[in-house]
Coordinates of C-alpha atoms and ligand atoms in Angstrom, one line a residue:
M122 CA 15.9 -1.0 -14.6
P123 CA 12.3 -0.6 -15.7
R124 CA 11.4 2.9 -16.6
V125 CA 8.1 4.3 -17.7
S126 CA 8.4 7.3 -20.0
L127 CA 6.5 10.4 -19.2
S128 CA 4.4 10.4 -22.3
Y129 CA 3.3 8.0 -25.0
D130 CA 5.0 10.2 -27.6
N131 CA 8.3 10.0 -25.7
E132 CA 8.0 6.2 -25.4
Q133 CA 7.3 5.7 -29.1
V134 CA 10.1 8.0 -30.3
A135 CA 12.5 6.2 -27.9
A136 CA 11.5 2.9 -29.3
V137 CA 12.0 3.9 -32.9
L138 CA 15.4 5.4 -32.1
E139 CA 16.4 2.1 -30.5
E140 CA 15.3 0.3 -33.7
I141 CA 17.4 2.7 -35.8
A142 CA 20.4 1.8 -33.5
D143 CA 19.7 -2.0 -34.0
L144 CA 19.3 -1.6 -37.8
S145 CA 22.5 0.5 -38.1
D146 CA 24.4 -2.2 -36.1
L147 CA 23.0 -4.9 -38.3
K148 CA 24.0 -3.0 -41.4
G149 CA 27.5 -2.8 -40.0
E150 CA 27.6 1.0 -39.8
N151 CA 30.0 2.8 -37.5
P152 CA 29.1 1.3 -34.0
F153 CA 29.3 4.8 -32.6
R154 CA 26.0 5.7 -34.4
G155 CA 24.1 2.9 -32.6
V156 CA 25.6 4.0 -29.3
T157 CA 24.4 7.5 -29.9
Y158 CA 20.9 6.6 -30.9
R159 CA 20.5 4.3 -27.8
A160 CA 21.9 7.0 -25.5
V161 CA 19.3 9.5 -26.9
A162 CA 16.5 6.9 -26.5
R163 CA 17.5 6.5 -22.8
A164 CA 17.7 10.3 -22.3
I165 CA 14.2 10.6 -23.8
R166 CA 12.8 8.1 -21.4
D167 CA 14.3 10.1 -18.6
L168 CA 12.8 13.4 -19.7
R169 CA 10.4 15.2 -17.4
E170 CA 8.5 16.9 -20.2
P171 CA 6.9 15.8 -23.4
L172 CA 9.2 15.8 -26.4
R173 CA 6.5 17.8 -28.3
T174 CA 7.0 20.7 -25.9
L175 CA 10.7 20.6 -26.4
M176 CA 10.2 20.7 -30.2
E177 CA 7.8 23.6 -30.0
Q178 CA 10.2 25.6 -27.9
K179 CA 13.1 24.6 -30.2
R180 CA 14.9 22.9 -27.3
L181 CA 15.4 19.4 -28.7
D182 CA 19.1 20.0 -29.0
T183 CA 19.3 20.3 -25.2
I184 CA 18.8 16.5 -24.9
P185 CA 22.2 15.0 -24.3
K186 CA 23.9 13.6 -27.5
V187 CA 21.3 15.0 -29.9
G188 CA 23.0 16.2 -33.0
P189 CA 21.4 17.5 -36.2
A190 CA 20.6 14.0 -37.6
V191 CA 19.0 12.7 -34.5
Q192 CA 17.1 15.9 -34.0
E193 CA 15.7 15.6 -37.6
A194 CA 14.6 12.0 -36.9
I195 CA 12.8 13.1 -33.7
E196 CA 11.1 16.0 -35.5
Q197 CA 9.9 13.8 -38.3
L198 CA 8.6 11.2 -35.9
L199 CA 6.7 13.8 -33.9
T200 CA 5.2 15.5 -37.0
T201 CA 4.6 12.6 -39.4
G202 CA 5.0 9.4 -37.2
R203 CA 7.9 8.3 -39.5
S204 CA 11.6 8.9 -39.8
K205 CA 13.4 8.9 -43.2
R206 CA 16.5 7.4 -41.6
H207 CA 14.4 4.6 -40.1
E208 CA 12.6 3.9 -43.3
D209 CA 15.9 3.9 -45.4
L210 CA 17.5 1.5 -43.0
K211 CA 14.5 -0.8 -43.0
A212 CA 14.7 -1.0 -46.8
Q213 CA 18.4 -1.8 -46.7
V214 CA 18.6 -4.4 -44.0
P215 CA 17.2 -7.8 -44.9
Q216 CA 13.8 -8.4 -43.3
G217 CA 14.1 -10.9 -40.5
L218 CA 17.5 -9.8 -39.2
L219 CA 15.7 -7.6 -36.7
T220 CA 13.6 -10.6 -35.7
L221 CA 16.7 -12.6 -35.0
L222 CA 18.0 -9.7 -32.8
R223 CA 14.9 -10.1 -30.6
V224 CA 16.4 -13.4 -29.4
P225 CA 18.4 -12.6 -26.2
G226 CA 22.0 -13.6 -26.8
V227 CA 21.9 -12.9 -30.5
G228 CA 23.7 -9.6 -31.1
P229 CA 24.1 -7.9 -34.5
A230 CA 27.4 -9.8 -35.3
T231 CA 25.8 -13.2 -34.6
A232 CA 22.6 -12.2 -36.5
R233 CA 24.6 -11.3 -39.5
V234 CA 26.7 -14.5 -39.5
I235 CA 23.6 -16.6 -39.1
H236 CA 21.8 -14.8 -41.9
E237 CA 24.7 -14.8 -44.3
H238 CA 25.4 -18.5 -44.0
L239 CA 22.0 -20.0 -43.4
R240 CA 19.6 -17.4 -44.8
I241 CA 17.6 -17.6 -41.7
T242 CA 15.1 -14.9 -41.0
T243 CA 12.5 -16.3 -38.6
I244 CA 12.7 -17.5 -35.0
D245 CA 11.3 -20.9 -36.0
E246 CA 14.1 -21.4 -38.6
L247 CA 16.6 -20.3 -36.0
E248 CA 15.3 -22.8 -33.5
E249 CA 15.4 -25.6 -36.1
A250 CA 19.0 -24.8 -37.0
A251 CA 20.0 -24.7 -33.4
Q252 CA 18.3 -28.0 -32.6
S253 CA 20.1 -29.7 -35.5
G254 CA 23.5 -28.3 -34.4
K255 CA 23.9 -26.1 -37.5
L256 CA 24.8 -23.0 -35.7
R257 CA 27.9 -24.2 -33.9
S258 CA 29.5 -25.0 -37.3
L259 CA 29.4 -21.3 -38.2
P260 CA 32.3 -19.0 -37.6
K261 CA 32.5 -17.4 -34.2
I262 CA 29.5 -19.4 -32.8
Q263 CA 30.1 -21.9 -30.0
A264 CA 28.1 -24.8 -28.8
K265 CA 27.3 -22.9 -25.7
T266 CA 25.9 -20.0 -27.7
E267 CA 23.7 -22.4 -29.6
E268 CA 22.4 -23.8 -26.3
N269 CA 21.7 -20.4 -25.0
I270 CA 19.9 -19.4 -28.1
L271 CA 17.6 -22.5 -27.7
K272 CA 16.9 -21.5 -24.1
A273 CA 16.1 -17.9 -25.1
I274 CA 13.8 -19.1 -27.9
A275 CA 11.9 -21.3 -25.5
S276 CA 11.5 -18.4 -23.2
L277 CA 10.3 -16.1 -26.0
K278 CA 7.7 -18.6 -26.9
R279 CA 6.3 -18.6 -23.4
R280 CA 5.6 -14.9 -23.7
T281 CA 1.9 -14.2 -23.9
G282 CA 1.6 -10.9 -25.7
R283 CA -0.4 -9.6 -22.7
A284 CA 0.0 -6.0 -21.6
L285 CA 1.6 -4.8 -18.4
V286 CA -0.9 -3.4 -15.9
V287 CA 0.8 0.0 -16.0
D288 CA 0.1 0.3 -19.8
A289 CA -3.4 -1.0 -19.5
R290 CA -4.2 1.4 -16.7
A291 CA -3.0 4.4 -18.7
V292 CA -5.2 3.4 -21.7
A293 CA -8.2 2.6 -19.4
S294 CA -8.1 5.7 -17.4
D295 CA -7.8 7.9 -20.5
M296 CA -10.9 6.2 -21.9
V297 CA -12.9 6.5 -18.6
G298 CA -12.0 10.2 -18.4
W299 CA -13.1 10.7 -22.0
I300 CA -16.5 9.0 -21.5
R301 CA -17.1 10.8 -18.2
G302 CA -16.5 14.1 -19.8
R303 CA -19.1 13.5 -22.5
C304 CA -22.0 11.6 -21.0
D305 CA -24.3 11.9 -18.1
L306 CA -23.4 8.6 -16.3
Q307 CA -24.4 7.2 -13.0
Q308 CA -21.4 5.0 -12.6
V309 CA -18.3 3.9 -14.5
E310 CA -15.9 1.2 -13.3
I311 CA -13.0 -0.7 -14.7
A312 CA -13.7 -4.4 -14.4
G313 CA -11.9 -7.6 -15.6
S314 CA -8.4 -8.6 -14.8
L315 CA -7.4 -4.9 -14.5
R316 CA -9.7 -4.4 -11.5
R317 CA -8.3 -7.7 -10.0
W318 CA -4.7 -6.3 -10.6
R319 CA -3.6 -9.4 -12.4
E320 CA 0.0 -9.0 -13.3
T321 CA -0.7 -8.9 -17.1
I322 CA -3.8 -7.9 -18.9
G323 CA -5.4 -9.5 -22.0
D324 CA -8.0 -6.8 -22.6
I325 CA -9.6 -3.9 -20.7
D326 CA -13.2 -4.2 -19.5
I327 CA -15.3 -1.2 -18.5
V328 CA -18.8 -1.3 -17.1
V329 CA -21.0 1.8 -17.2
A330 CA -24.4 2.4 -15.7
A331 CA -26.5 4.6 -17.8
A332 CA -30.2 4.9 -18.6
E333 CA -29.5 5.3 -22.3
P334 CA -26.7 3.3 -23.9
G335 CA -26.6 5.1 -27.3
P336 CA -24.7 8.3 -26.4
V337 CA -22.2 6.3 -24.3
M338 CA -21.4 4.0 -27.1
D339 CA -21.1 6.9 -29.5
A340 CA -18.6 8.6 -27.2
F341 CA -16.7 5.4 -26.7
I342 CA -16.0 4.7 -30.4
A343 CA -15.2 8.4 -31.0
A344 CA -12.4 8.6 -28.4
P345 CA -9.2 10.0 -29.9
E346 CA -7.1 6.9 -29.0
V347 CA -9.4 4.5 -30.8
E348 CA -7.6 2.9 -33.7
Q349 CA -10.2 0.4 -34.8
V350 CA -13.9 -0.3 -33.9
L351 CA -14.4 -4.0 -33.6
A352 CA -18.1 -3.9 -32.7
R353 CA -20.7 -1.3 -31.7
G354 CA -23.9 -2.6 -30.1
D355 CA -26.4 -1.4 -27.5
T356 CA -25.0 -3.3 -24.6
K357 CA -21.5 -4.1 -25.7
S358 CA -18.9 -2.4 -27.9
S359 CA -15.3 -3.2 -28.5
V360 CA -12.4 -1.2 -29.9
I361 CA -8.7 -1.4 -30.3
A362 CA -7.2 1.7 -28.6
G363 CA -3.7 3.0 -27.8
R364 CA -0.9 0.4 -27.7
G365 CA -3.0 -2.1 -29.6
L366 CA -5.1 -2.9 -26.5
Q367 CA -8.7 -4.0 -26.8
I368 CA -11.3 -2.3 -24.7
D369 CA -14.7 -4.0 -24.1
L370 CA -17.4 -1.6 -22.9
R371 CA -20.7 -2.8 -21.4
V372 CA -23.5 -0.4 -20.6
V373 CA -26.1 -1.7 -18.2
A374 CA -29.2 -0.3 -16.4
P375 CA -28.3 1.3 -13.1
A376 CA -30.4 -1.3 -11.3
S377 CA -28.1 -4.1 -12.6
F378 CA -24.8 -2.3 -12.0
G379 CA -23.6 -4.4 -9.0
A380 CA -24.4 -7.7 -10.7
A381 CA -22.8 -6.6 -14.0
L382 CA -19.7 -5.3 -12.2
L383 CA -19.4 -8.6 -10.3
Y384 CA -19.8 -10.6 -13.4
F385 CA -17.4 -8.7 -15.6
T386 CA -14.8 -8.4 -12.9
G387 CA -14.5 -12.2 -12.9
S388 CA -12.4 -14.1 -12.8
K389 CA -14.2 -16.7 -14.8
E390 CA -13.3 -19.4 -12.2
H391 CA -14.6 -17.2 -9.4
N392 CA -17.8 -16.6 -11.4
V393 CA -18.4 -20.3 -12.0
H394 CA -18.0 -21.1 -8.3
M395 CA -20.3 -18.2 -7.3
R396 CA -22.9 -19.3 -9.7
G397 CA -22.7 -22.9 -8.4
L398 CA -23.0 -21.7 -4.9
A399 CA -26.1 -19.6 -5.7
L400 CA -27.7 -22.6 -7.5
K401 CA -27.3 -24.7 -4.3
R402 CA -29.6 -22.1 -2.7
K403 CA -32.0 -22.2 -5.5
L404 CA -30.8 -18.8 -6.7
L405 CA -29.6 -17.8 -10.2
L406 CA -26.7 -15.4 -10.5
N407 CA -26.0 -13.7 -13.8
E408 CA -24.9 -10.3 -15.1
Y409 CA -28.3 -8.8 -14.4
G410 CA -28.8 -9.8 -10.8
L411 CA -29.4 -12.6 -8.3
Y412 CA -32.8 -14.2 -8.8
R413 CA -34.9 -16.9 -7.3
V414 CA -34.9 -19.8 -9.8
G415 CA -37.9 -19.5 -12.0
E416 CA -38.2 -15.7 -11.4
E417 CA -35.4 -14.7 -13.8
N418 CA -37.7 -12.2 -15.5
G419 CA -39.1 -10.7 -12.3
T420 CA -37.5 -8.6 -9.6
P421 CA -34.1 -9.8 -8.5
V422 CA -33.2 -10.6 -4.8
A423 CA -30.2 -8.3 -5.3
S424 CA -28.5 -6.5 -8.2
R425 CA -27.8 -2.8 -7.5
T426 CA -24.4 -3.1 -5.7
E427 CA -21.9 -5.9 -5.3
E428 CA -22.3 -5.7 -1.6
E429 CA -26.0 -6.5 -1.8
V430 CA -25.3 -9.5 -4.0
F431 CA -22.7 -10.9 -1.7
A432 CA -24.8 -10.2 1.3
A433 CA -27.8 -12.0 -0.2
L434 CA -25.6 -15.1 -0.5
G435 CA -24.5 -14.8 3.1
M436 CA -21.0 -13.6 2.2
D437 CA -18.8 -10.7 3.0
W438 CA -17.8 -8.5 0.1
I439 CA -14.7 -10.0 -1.6
P440 CA -11.9 -7.6 -2.7
P441 CA -11.4 -7.9 -6.4
E442 CA -7.7 -8.9 -6.0
L443 CA -8.8 -12.1 -4.3
R444 CA -11.4 -13.2 -6.9
E445 CA -9.5 -16.1 -8.5
D446 CA -11.3 -19.0 -6.8
R447 CA -8.3 -19.7 -4.5
G448 CA -10.4 -20.1 -1.4
E449 CA -11.8 -16.6 -1.1
I450 CA -15.4 -17.8 -1.6
E451 CA -15.1 -20.2 1.3
A452 CA -13.5 -17.5 3.5
A453 CA -16.2 -15.0 2.6
L454 CA -18.9 -17.5 3.6
A455 CA -17.1 -18.1 6.9
H456 CA -16.7 -14.3 7.4
D457 CA -13.0 -15.1 7.6
L458 CA -11.5 -13.1 4.7
P459 CA -8.0 -11.8 5.4
D460 CA -7.7 -8.1 6.4
L461 CA -5.6 -7.2 3.4
V462 CA -2.8 -4.6 3.6
T463 CA -3.8 -1.3 1.9
L464 CA -1.8 1.5 0.3
A465 CA -2.9 3.7 3.2
D466 CA -1.2 1.3 5.6
I467 CA 2.2 2.0 4.0
R468 CA 4.3 4.3 6.1
G469 CA 7.4 4.5 4.0
D470 CA 9.4 3.0 1.1
L471 CA 12.6 0.9 1.7
H472 CA 13.9 0.7 -1.8
A473 CA 14.6 3.7 -4.0
H474 CA 17.5 5.1 -6.0
T475 CA 19.0 8.6 -6.5
S476 CA 21.2 10.3 -9.0
W477 CA 24.1 9.0 -6.9
T478 CA 23.8 5.8 -8.9
D479 CA 21.3 5.1 -11.6
G480 CA 18.4 7.1 -10.4
R481 CA 17.3 10.3 -12.1
D482 CA 16.6 12.5 -9.1
S483 CA 18.4 14.0 -6.1
V484 CA 18.3 12.9 -2.5
A485 CA 16.3 16.0 -1.6
D486 CA 13.8 15.6 -4.4
M487 CA 13.2 11.9 -3.7
A488 CA 12.7 12.7 0.0
A489 CA 10.4 15.6 -0.6
R490 CA 8.2 13.5 -2.8
A491 CA 8.1 10.7 -0.3
R492 CA 7.1 13.1 2.4
A493 CA 4.4 14.7 0.2
K494 CA 3.0 11.2 -0.2
G495 CA 2.5 11.1 3.6
Y496 CA 5.3 8.7 4.3
E497 CA 7.3 8.9 7.6
Y498 CA 10.5 7.5 6.0
L499 CA 12.3 6.6 2.8
A500 CA 15.3 4.4 2.4
L501 CA 17.6 5.5 -0.4
T502 CA 19.2 2.2 -1.5
D503 CA 21.7 3.2 -4.2
H504 CA 23.7 0.4 -5.8
S505 CA 26.9 -1.1 -4.5
V506 CA 30.1 -0.6 -6.3
G507 CA 30.4 -3.8 -8.2
L508 CA 27.7 -2.8 -10.6
G509 CA 30.2 -0.9 -12.7
M510 CA 27.6 0.2 -15.2
T511 CA 25.6 2.2 -12.6
H512 CA 28.6 3.8 -10.9
G513 CA 28.0 2.1 -7.6
L514 CA 29.0 3.8 -4.4
D515 CA 32.5 3.3 -3.1
L516 CA 33.6 4.3 0.4
A517 CA 34.2 7.9 -0.4
R518 CA 30.9 8.3 -2.2
I519 CA 29.0 6.4 0.6
R520 CA 30.4 9.0 3.1
A521 CA 29.5 11.9 0.9
R522 CA 26.0 10.7 0.2
T523 CA 25.5 10.0 3.9
K524 CA 26.5 13.6 4.7
E525 CA 24.0 14.9 2.1
I526 CA 21.3 12.6 3.6
E527 CA 22.0 13.8 7.1
A528 CA 21.7 17.4 6.1
A529 CA 18.5 16.7 4.3
N530 CA 17.1 15.0 7.4
V531 CA 17.7 18.1 9.5
A532 CA 15.6 20.1 7.0
L533 CA 12.8 17.5 6.6
A534 CA 12.4 16.3 10.3
P535 CA 10.5 14.5 11.6
F536 CA 10.5 12.8 8.2
R537 CA 13.5 10.5 8.0
I538 CA 15.7 9.4 5.1
L539 CA 17.3 6.1 5.9
V540 CA 20.9 5.5 4.7
G541 CA 20.4 2.4 2.6
S542 CA 22.1 0.1 0.1
E543 CA 21.0 -2.3 -2.5
V544 CA 24.0 -4.5 -2.3
D545 CA 24.7 -6.8 -5.2
I546 CA 25.0 -10.6 -4.5
R547 CA 28.0 -11.5 -6.7
S548 CA 27.9 -14.6 -8.8
N549 CA 30.1 -16.4 -6.2
G550 CA 27.6 -15.6 -3.5
Q551 CA 29.7 -12.9 -1.9
L552 CA 28.2 -9.6 -1.1
D553 CA 29.6 -6.7 -2.9
Y554 CA 30.6 -4.8 0.3
E555 CA 32.9 -6.0 3.1
D556 CA 31.2 -6.1 6.5
E557 CA 32.8 -2.7 7.5
L558 CA 31.1 -1.1 4.6
L559 CA 27.8 -2.8 5.2
A560 CA 27.9 -1.4 8.8
L561 CA 27.7 2.1 7.4
F562 CA 24.0 1.5 6.3
E563 CA 20.8 1.6 8.3
V564 CA 19.1 -0.7 5.9
V565 CA 20.5 -3.2 3.4
T566 CA 18.6 -5.0 0.7
A567 CA 20.5 -7.6 -1.3
S568 CA 19.8 -8.7 -4.8
V569 CA 21.0 -10.5 -7.9
H570 CA 21.8 -8.5 -11.0
S571 CA 24.2 -10.8 -12.9
S572 CA 24.8 -14.4 -13.9
F573 CA 21.1 -15.2 -14.2
A574 CA 21.8 -18.5 -15.9
Q575 CA 23.4 -20.2 -13.0
P576 CA 22.2 -23.7 -12.1
R577 CA 19.3 -23.8 -9.6
D578 CA 21.4 -25.1 -6.7
V579 CA 24.1 -22.5 -7.2
M580 CA 21.6 -19.6 -7.5
T581 CA 19.7 -20.9 -4.4
K582 CA 22.9 -21.1 -2.3
R583 CA 23.9 -17.7 -3.5
I584 CA 20.7 -16.1 -2.2
L585 CA 20.4 -18.2 1.0
G586 CA 24.0 -17.1 1.8
A587 CA 23.0 -13.4 1.6
M588 CA 20.0 -14.0 3.9
E589 CA 22.3 -15.5 6.6
H590 CA 24.2 -12.2 6.8
P591 CA 23.1 -10.3 9.9
R592 CA 23.2 -6.9 8.0
V593 CA 21.0 -8.0 5.1
N594 CA 17.5 -6.9 6.0
A595 CA 15.7 -8.0 2.8
I596 CA 16.1 -9.7 -0.5
S597 CA 14.9 -7.5 -3.4
H598 CA 13.1 -8.8 -6.5
P599 CA 13.8 -12.3 -5.3
T600 CA 13.2 -14.1 -8.6
G601 CA 14.6 -11.6 -11.1
R602 CA 11.8 -12.0 -13.6
L603 CA 10.9 -9.2 -16.0
L604 CA 7.3 -9.7 -17.3
E605 CA 7.1 -10.6 -20.9
K606 CA 10.9 -10.0 -21.2
R607 CA 12.9 -12.3 -19.0
D608 CA 12.0 -15.4 -17.1
A609 CA 12.8 -15.7 -13.4
Y610 CA 16.1 -17.3 -12.8
E611 CA 16.1 -20.9 -11.6
V612 CA 15.9 -20.8 -7.8
D613 CA 14.4 -22.9 -5.0
L614 CA 11.9 -20.3 -3.8
E615 CA 10.5 -22.6 -1.2
A616 CA 14.0 -22.8 0.4
V617 CA 14.3 -19.0 0.2
I618 CA 11.0 -18.6 1.9
Q619 CA 11.9 -21.1 4.7
V620 CA 15.2 -19.4 5.3
A621 CA 13.5 -16.0 5.3
V622 CA 11.4 -17.1 8.2
R623 CA 14.3 -18.5 10.2
T624 CA 16.7 -15.5 9.6
H625 CA 14.0 -12.8 9.8
T626 CA 15.0 -11.6 6.3
R627 CA 12.2 -9.7 4.6
L628 CA 11.2 -10.8 1.1
E629 CA 10.4 -7.9 -1.2
V630 CA 7.3 -7.4 -3.2
N631 CA 8.8 -5.1 -5.8
G632 CA 6.3 -2.7 -7.5
G633 CA 8.3 -2.1 -10.6
P634 CA 5.6 -2.7 -13.3
E635 CA 7.8 -5.2 -15.1
R636 CA 8.9 -7.0 -12.0
L637 CA 6.0 -7.5 -9.5
D638 CA 8.4 -9.8 -7.8
L639 CA 7.6 -11.7 -5.6
S640 CA 4.6 -12.7 -7.6
D641 CA 1.1 -13.0 -6.1
A642 CA 1.5 -16.8 -5.9
A643 CA 4.9 -16.5 -4.1
V644 CA 3.5 -14.0 -1.7
R645 CA 0.7 -16.4 -0.8
R646 CA 3.2 -19.1 -0.1
A647 CA 5.3 -16.7 2.0
M648 CA 2.1 -15.8 3.9
D649 CA 1.3 -19.5 4.5
V650 CA 4.8 -20.3 5.7
G651 CA 5.1 -17.3 7.9
A652 CA 7.7 -15.1 6.1
M653 CA 7.7 -11.3 6.5
L654 CA 7.4 -9.1 3.5
V655 CA 8.3 -5.6 2.5
C656 CA 6.5 -3.7 -0.3
N657 CA 8.8 -1.4 -2.2
S658 CA 8.7 0.9 -5.3
D659 CA 12.3 0.5 -6.5
A660 CA 11.8 4.0 -7.8
H661 CA 14.5 5.5 -10.0
A662 CA 12.7 8.8 -10.3
V663 CA 10.3 10.8 -8.1
E664 CA 7.1 9.7 -9.9
E665 CA 8.1 6.1 -9.7
L666 CA 7.6 6.2 -5.9
D667 CA 3.9 5.7 -7.0
Q668 CA 4.9 2.2 -8.1
M669 CA 4.2 1.3 -4.4
E670 CA 0.6 0.8 -5.5
Y671 CA 1.7 -2.1 -7.7
A672 CA 3.6 -3.7 -4.9
V673 CA 0.7 -3.4 -2.5
A674 CA -1.8 -4.8 -5.2
T675 CA 0.5 -7.8 -5.8
A676 CA 0.8 -8.4 -2.0
R677 CA -3.0 -8.2 -1.7
R678 CA -3.4 -10.8 -4.5
G679 CA -1.2 -13.0 -2.3
W680 CA -3.5 -12.5 0.7
A681 CA -0.9 -10.3 2.5
T682 CA -2.1 -8.6 5.7
K683 CA -0.7 -5.4 7.3
D684 CA 1.0 -7.1 10.2
R685 CA 3.2 -9.1 7.7
V686 CA 4.4 -6.1 5.7
Q687 CA 7.4 -4.5 7.4
N688 CA 7.0 -0.9 6.0
T689 CA 3.5 -0.6 7.6
M690 CA 5.5 0.0 10.9
P691 CA 5.9 3.4 12.3
L692 CA 9.5 4.7 12.1
K693 CA 10.4 4.1 15.7
D694 CA 9.5 0.3 15.5
L695 CA 11.1 0.0 12.1
L696 CA 14.4 1.3 13.4
L697 CA 14.5 -1.3 16.1
H698 CA 13.5 -4.1 13.7
L699 CA 16.2 -3.1 11.2
K700 CA 18.9 -3.2 13.8
G701 CA 18.1 -6.6 15.2
K702 CA 16.7 -8.0 11.9
G703 CA 13.9 -9.1 14.3
Ligands
LIG186 P1 -7.9 -10.9 -19.5 O1 -8.8 -10.0 -20.3 O2 -7.5 -12.2 -20.2 O3 -6.8 -10.3 -18.8 O4 -8.8 -11.5 -18.2 P2 -10.3 -11.1 -17.8 O5 -10.6 -11.8 -16.5 O6 -10.5 -9.6 -17.9 O7 -11.2 -11.8 -18.9 P3 -12.2 -11.3 -20.0 O8 -11.9 -9.9 -20.5 O9 -12.3 -12.4 -21.1 O10 -13.6 -11.3 -19.3 C1 -13.9 -10.4 -18.3 C2 -14.8 -11.0 -17.3 O11 -16.0 -11.5 -17.8 C3 -14.1 -12.3 -16.7 O12 -13.1 -12.0 -15.7 C4 -15.3 -13.0 -16.2 C5 -16.4 -12.7 -17.2 N1 -16.5 -13.8 -18.2 C6 -16.0 -13.8 -19.4 N2 -16.3 -15.0 -20.0 C7 -17.0 -15.7 -19.1 C8 -17.5 -17.0 -19.2 O13 -17.5 -17.7 -20.2 N3 -18.2 -17.5 -18.0 C9 -18.2 -16.7 -16.9 N4 -18.8 -17.2 -15.8 N5 -17.7 -15.5 -16.8 C10 -17.1 -15.0 -18.0
LIG187 CA1 -10.2 -8.4 -19.7
LIG188 CA1 -12.8 -8.6 -22.2
LIG189 ZN1 16.8 -1.2 -7.0

């Protein structure tokens, strides 16, 4: 499950420890060592406080599985940014073996065999060898493995190197905070794809209104997270900041702020269409303002705010999430933009996990946080039993958890925890619980967690079958994609959407930052066809309940309106809907 570490340090240390585990496996050391390093990495991602604090208070050894060697590695990483053990292993393991390990389906044993026999160290070489059938002749490698490796490489190559919104947001808001703290500014806004909530981000764009650009630019390039200054000018500067992300900063005169924000929010396609529309009215639209043609050096018709610019063109203000030239300009001209669902419309969350399965926090803590967010309800949908790795709930544990939920509900009323389940759809299409067990839940969401490589018709049947079940209220993360990590499985999404309409099964827009599943485009199709949606966080820890924001943003990019999102309903209506699946 996607996890976001508490701090950047924690994340970096966890990543290096995982690499130590990989390298130690590749070297053929005692497998126990790799297991330990990976377990510690996971524990670090689950920490609720910065590792640095633990080190300062000499509590690193309280992290599960941390012995003296691992502790030393962590301390070295925190103080010097390097670990001796990591460096030593890197020097001993042939370069390129780690690269091979990046291909899903290639484990340490396979990587070593391939390297030993064919001296392969790059993914391109691996692809060539697989294409020419050289891998299957190696010991312990089958034709099927070779085929899977080819598929995995094709999918790796489709990866874009773009950042997740969650990472870009962290870097951008640190920078905005830094600049705000140092300069006297009129306005600061994040623009570009991040303001539009695109699912991945190429670079971060920030627009600032200030009478004097100099001090703003100075503050920008002096920010602590800046790794490299690419350019420093009077109107635009660019840096590489944390996580290797580029930030472009524009400083404009306050009078041009609206026009600049509009321009740098994009998208490019949206801008091109807007500019064409303006020209038809003998107006010129650029990053400084909207001008009568021929008066570009004079006073603009509008420029100070986005609203003024849109209004001067006879349009309603367009929410940034829609600015992709997918019909929003026509709709704004016709005063017919959709009334998009907002975060404030959300009354509860219908997909979250607790420490009963693979979540970090207790029933009471999850519920308290949901209530503090202003929700009326929270469905705790711990995993079904078949997912062995996450200790799914069997009958006894379902009962015990329900008891705990009922007690918590007495304490929290009128807030309501719903007894939920995320039931696995097995590879044969069966649900992981018998009907008698499913009947023990107030809300059931079904999802695929295994056999992702099934042929399209098999996978489609598998999901459609679950939707036909009267107790299945929703399908979670319907395509299974992990952004920049794993492609969606092959599935006839059109059929899924059609059957969702007929069976009144909700399709989830999952807010996990790596998932955003359904995607914006799929949401749009679901909206057109008439399917109902549910926006969920899929939280595995209290702070991940905030992932609802990503779900709502994705739904908005797909033109979703409040009336089509199930968890905008008050509790009373929701309970009726869940029962009848209506
Ligand atoms: P990204 O960074 O790839 O995630 O996507 P954006 O949309 O943030 O693109 P970026 O950073 O290259 O440019 C920011 C905005 O500036 C873009 O959304 C629209 C505007 N822009 C950039 N280049 C052009 C252009 O050639 N023509 C027009 N009309 N607008 C542009
Ligand atoms: Ca950008
Ligand atoms: Ca940019
Ligand atoms: Zn889940």
